[in-house]
Amino acid sequence: GINAEYMGVSREALRTSLFPVGELTKAQVREVARAHGLERVQDKPSSVGLCFIGPKRFGDFIGQYIETEPGEFVDTDGNVVGEHRGAGYYTIGQRARLGGRREGLYVARKEGSRVLLVPYDSPLLYSTEARATGMTWLSPAHEARVAAGDGVEVDSRCRYQQPLVRATVTAGVDGGLLLRFEQPMRAITPGQVAVLYEGERCLGGGVLS
């Protein structure tokens, strides 16, 4: 399949951008490389996660850029169920590995150094709406409709490899968007990106707030 990735590129930048293998899948690119004897390309493993940091562990990488302090994991009753080295190392929806516990617990909220953990299917991890700011529109027509006050139906994705979910988009405050999803979305996380589609066409996206 094709890996879609949204990087907040403006319409102006796209007008002068070239994508020489943009119509090919990764498997087809490997076949082209094989036909031309480019063994390093044809056998190169697919990248996953933050591929640009190399073999370094994510915690070690992120620790270079954030200041954080140890804290406690708590459950919905306020009971302390474990300790962590810093809330900044966790994101909403991430599994917290606690020694001696079989059931999986996931990050639902961060309040200072306290991190709330809930089961995978907890309602606290699901949202029916979200707000996005810093919009980059690739479709002037959709941008104009939203700006005019219309509710525009789109397909949306708020996490990498998450299935597309139908949503209605309306204008929010400060030029942002309000997204209302047809079905609850799991682990909506501030700072991640909401990407909007019409079929396979990317309409644009913004940062979840």
Coordinates of N, CA, C and O in Angstrom, one line a residue, residues 30-31 46 66 69 72 74 76 83 92-94 100 109 112 133 135 138 156 162 170 173 175 178 191 200 205:
R30 N 11.0 -0.6 -5.1 CA 12.0 -1.6 -4.8 C 12.2 -2.4 -6.1 O 13.4 -2.8 -6.4
E31 N 11.2 -2.7 -6.9 CA 11.3 -3.4 -8.2 C 12.2 -2.6 -9.1 O 13.0 -3.2 -9.8
S46 N 12.0 -1.0 5.8 CA 11.1 0.1 5.9 C 11.3 0.7 7.3 O 11.5 0.1 8.3
I66 N 13.4 18.1 26.5 CA 12.4 18.5 27.4 C 12.9 18.4 28.8 O 13.8 17.7 29.1
E69 N 10.1 15.9 35.4 CA 10.4 15.4 36.7 C 9.7 14.1 37.0 O 8.6 13.9 36.4
E72 N 3.9 10.2 39.5 CA 3.1 9.1 39.9 C 2.1 8.7 38.8 O 1.5 9.6 38.2
V74 N -1.6 7.2 38.4 CA -2.8 7.1 39.3 C -3.9 6.5 38.5 O -3.9 6.6 37.3
T76 N -8.4 6.0 38.3 CA -9.5 6.9 38.3 C -10.0 7.2 39.7 O -10.7 8.2 39.9
E83 N 5.1 4.5 39.5 CA 5.9 5.7 39.3 C 6.5 5.8 37.9 O 6.7 4.8 37.3
I92 N -0.9 10.6 25.1 CA -2.2 10.0 25.3 C -2.4 8.8 24.5 O -2.1 8.7 23.3
G93 N -3.0 7.7 25.2 CA -3.2 6.5 24.5 C -2.0 5.5 24.6 O -2.2 4.3 24.2
Q94 N -0.9 5.9 25.1 CA 0.3 5.1 25.2 C 0.1 4.1 26.3 O -0.4 4.4 27.4
G100 N 4.6 -6.3 37.4 CA 3.7 -7.0 38.2 C 2.3 -7.0 37.9 O 1.4 -7.5 38.6
R109 N -4.7 11.0 30.7 CA -4.6 12.4 31.0 C -3.3 12.7 31.7 O -2.8 11.8 32.5
G112 N 0.3 17.9 35.4 CA 1.5 18.1 36.0 C 2.4 16.8 36.0 O 2.5 16.2 34.9
T133 N -5.8 23.8 15.2 CA -5.3 25.1 14.9 C -4.2 25.1 13.9 O -3.7 24.0 13.6
M135 N -4.1 25.7 10.7 CA -4.5 25.0 9.6 C -3.6 25.3 8.3 O -3.3 26.4 8.1
L138 N -4.9 22.6 1.6 CA -4.4 22.3 0.3 C -5.6 22.4 -0.7 O -5.3 22.3 -1.9
S156 N -11.3 11.9 8.1 CA -10.3 12.4 9.0 C -9.5 11.3 9.7 O -9.9 10.2 9.8
Q162 N -4.3 5.2 11.8 CA -5.7 5.1 12.3 C -6.6 5.0 11.1 O -6.4 5.7 10.1
T170 N -16.3 22.5 10.9 CA -16.8 23.8 10.9 C -15.7 24.8 11.4 O -14.7 24.3 12.0
V173 N -12.5 29.0 16.6 CA -12.0 30.3 17.0 C -10.6 30.4 16.5 O -9.9 29.5 16.3
G175 N -9.3 31.1 13.7 CA -9.0 30.5 12.5 C -8.8 29.0 12.5 O -8.4 28.4 11.5
L178 N -13.3 23.0 14.2 CA -14.0 22.1 15.1 C -14.3 20.9 14.3 O -15.0 21.0 13.3
G191 N -1.2 18.4 20.1 CA 0.1 18.4 19.6 C 0.3 17.5 18.4 O 1.2 17.7 17.5
E200 N -8.9 9.7 -1.6 CA -7.5 9.6 -1.5 C -6.8 11.0 -1.5 O -5.6 11.1 -1.4
G205 N -4.6 20.0 6.9 CA -4.6 19.5 8.3 C -4.2 20.6 9.2 O -3.8 21.7 8.8

